[in-house]
């Protein structure tokens, strides 16, 4: 039975490689046919992406959390999957704090209907933070705990509703 999985995976890899190649070719054609103004905009966007990626690497934001298992984020992460085995969470910002919802188990169809509140973090314990304060487009939001530890949450799209909400909030005192 192990051979069947390996045999099925082999034809799938070239298909993904072809899709990636086609996507890269499409991007190259778009850049080649772009007007001077569009090329400048694309160069500026590429430079923004490089600066954002450098900040991510510099601050360790490419990790799931700050790495301190003894901190609030690490302890919360250890409890994370005891609430639900599903890998996705719905994160809601409320006046009182942060609410996380998830289906009680791994489901692929109808997961929105099966969502249950699995954790509440009061505002005195944790807040949501856009690590770039809106300066760069990103799918990343941090749950920053009172002790300074953090947990990274990736949204489904850049400039999500959470990002919009955070941009409307006053900057936290540091």
mmCIF file of C-alpha atoms in Angstrom, residues 14 21 25 37 81 103 110 120 127 150:
data_model
loop_
_atom_site.group_PDB
_atom_site.id
_atom_site.type_symbol
_atom_site.label_atom_id
_atom_site.label_comp_id
_atom_site.label_asym_id
_atom_site.label_seq_id
_atom_site.Cartn_x
_atom_site.Cartn_y
_atom_site.Cartn_z
ATOM 1 C CA UNK A 14 5.675 17.290 -12.779
ATOM 2 C CA UNK A 21 6.611 27.279 -14.908
ATOM 3 C CA UNK A 25 6.192 32.656 -17.763
ATOM 4 C CA UNK A 37 4.795 53.445 -15.567
ATOM 5 C CA UNK A 81 -4.461 21.896 19.463
ATOM 6 C CA UNK A 103 -14.281 23.239 13.989
ATOM 7 C CA UNK A 110 -18.849 22.872 5.926
ATOM 8 C CA UNK A 120 -10.828 33.732 24.407
ATOM 9 C CA UNK A 127 -3.752 42.120 21.562
ATOM 10 C CA UNK A 150 3.941 36.611 20.265
#
